[in-house]
Amino acid sequence: MYDLLIKNGTVVTHEGCGQWDVAVKDGKIAAVGSRGTFADAETQEVLDAADLLVMPGLIDPHVHIMHPFRDRFAADDFYSATVAAACGGDTMVLDFAIQWDKSMDLSETAEHRKRQFEEGAVIDYAFHACPTISEMETVEQVPKLIEAGVPSFKLYMTYSKQGRMSDDGVIYEVLRQTAEKGGIAGVHAENDAMCLFNTELYRRNGWNSPHYFPLCKGNLVEAEAVNRVVYMNRAAGGNLYIFHLTTEESLEVVREARARGERVTAETCVHYLVLNADCYDRPDGANFICSPPLRSPEDTEALWNGIRQGLISVVSSDHCGFTKELKALGNNEFAGTPNGLPGIELRLPVLYTAGVKSGKISVSKLVEILSTNAARTFGMYPQKGTIACGSDADLVLVDTKQVKTISPEVLHSPVDWSPYDGMELCGFARTVLSRGKFVVRNGEFCGERGAGRFVSRTIDR
Ligand SMILES: [Zn+2]
């Protein structure tokens, strides 16, 4: 006897599409069969998925919940952020255990993050360990975190002034250790010295408005850092993840590395695929300040090519929910404006509309970049990221027909604006199951605070 049968839908995985029915039992996918395989008498409940796509639950491997700015925080907490994620089709998010409090070591920081999630999360979660101390003690933490089921790391190559940067000695050593012990080292790649020099140069010249932001942090700032860390990764024999890659130049570095057979995985974010630097000339341009900056239409096109060619494997939201009020604290100057864009709920409809509907990518590719590749890269596959016997029954049923115009009212986040406001999108999550339980039903959230679980992960050496 099954708990649930999902019938009459079109199942989509990274491998293709099919008219399959899916049987769920005890939170797992128990069987997948061609349409009509299972009888209604074999199950407690039948869910009719006619006209819907049935995808593996989506995984957003790059979100920032309650990110601080000065003495304030981004608007959404662990409950509201995961509610919004679930309503966007996510069944798992990965956030960051950032060592803001330097008196806590990285393992304690991770434990603290876990407790914060435990209280609020409505879907499953994990996080990347993110050190802010560039010392031997950081490197010594690597095996401990891998042992604790946190085998992914994020190292900032910039933000020295904010006390977050890892220097190259530590980055090289983390690359080496993660490769040796089974993990992955991720980087925020921007050349710190160039960022500092340019910021001062622009300040002296009075070039403070958002318009100057993508010029101040030009393509070279990112591409040089990508090139440097790829070189270090080659020497270390490492497993490198590049968070939010945005430029054509960086993509070329990745192309060459992968052609040499090196382990380099690149991610971009939704906003770099559908928005460009023109946004900084809008009256609300300061809201669009994020690092790296939005780029040229040529870069955007290169990123879509990168996805089609498999050079960019993952598309995240890099969600960071600063309200308009917090964005305005920068007085319309890019240097003082908090960095980051909200977007946790809109990966699926934005990419379905701009990617699949426009003919840029297939729907299987969409599943790959929104779910499967994150699961593979960060050590959750095949528990998550696919629809197969034994996998968690994390599923999203997608309505490709209904069109909605984006505004804060149609979203579930407490953030009072969206970079996608006014866009007409389709491809929304209709129903979402997390380990077999409904968290969204017919577009309505019906999950439970604290129901999400920490996902312990292992990554192959
Ligand atoms: Zn980020």
Coordinates of C-alpha atoms in Angstrom, one line a residue, residues 159 162 188 190 194-195 198-199 202 206-219 221 246 271-272 276-277 279-281 285-295 327 332-341:
Y159 CA 36.0 42.0 1.7
Q162 CA 35.0 43.9 6.4
H188 CA 33.5 34.4 -4.0
E190 CA 36.8 39.2 -6.8
M194 CA 41.4 46.1 -7.3
C195 CA 38.1 46.5 -5.5
N198 CA 38.9 51.4 -7.6
T199 CA 36.5 52.2 -4.8
Y202 CA 35.8 56.4 -7.8
G206 CA 32.8 61.7 -7.2
W207 CA 31.6 58.7 -9.2
N208 CA 29.4 57.5 -6.4
S209 CA 26.0 56.8 -8.0
P210 CA 24.9 53.2 -8.8
H211 CA 25.7 53.9 -12.5
Y212 CA 29.4 53.6 -11.7
F213 CA 29.1 50.4 -9.7
P214 CA 29.7 47.8 -12.6
L215 CA 32.5 50.0 -13.9
C216 CA 34.2 50.1 -10.4
K217 CA 33.9 46.3 -10.2
G218 CA 34.6 45.6 -13.9
N219 CA 34.9 42.2 -15.5
V221 CA 38.0 42.3 -11.0
T246 CA 29.1 36.6 -14.2
H271 CA 19.6 37.8 -12.0
Y272 CA 22.7 37.7 -14.1
N276 CA 21.9 43.7 -16.9
A277 CA 23.8 46.8 -15.9
C279 CA 19.2 48.5 -14.0
Y280 CA 21.7 50.8 -12.3
D281 CA 20.4 53.7 -14.3
G285 CA 19.0 51.6 -9.3
A286 CA 20.6 51.4 -5.8
N287 CA 18.3 48.4 -5.0
F288 CA 20.2 46.4 -7.7
I289 CA 23.6 46.7 -6.0
C290 CA 25.0 43.2 -5.6
S291 CA 28.4 41.7 -6.0
P292 CA 29.5 40.8 -8.5
P293 CA 27.5 43.6 -10.3
L294 CA 25.0 43.0 -13.1
R295 CA 26.8 42.9 -16.4
K327 CA 18.9 49.6 0.6
N332 CA 22.1 56.3 -3.5
E333 CA 25.8 55.7 -3.4
F334 CA 27.0 52.2 -4.3
A335 CA 29.8 52.1 -1.7
G336 CA 27.4 52.4 1.3
T337 CA 24.5 50.3 -0.1
P338 CA 24.0 46.8 1.2
N339 CA 24.8 44.2 -1.4
G340 CA 22.4 41.5 -2.5
L341 CA 19.1 40.8 -4.2

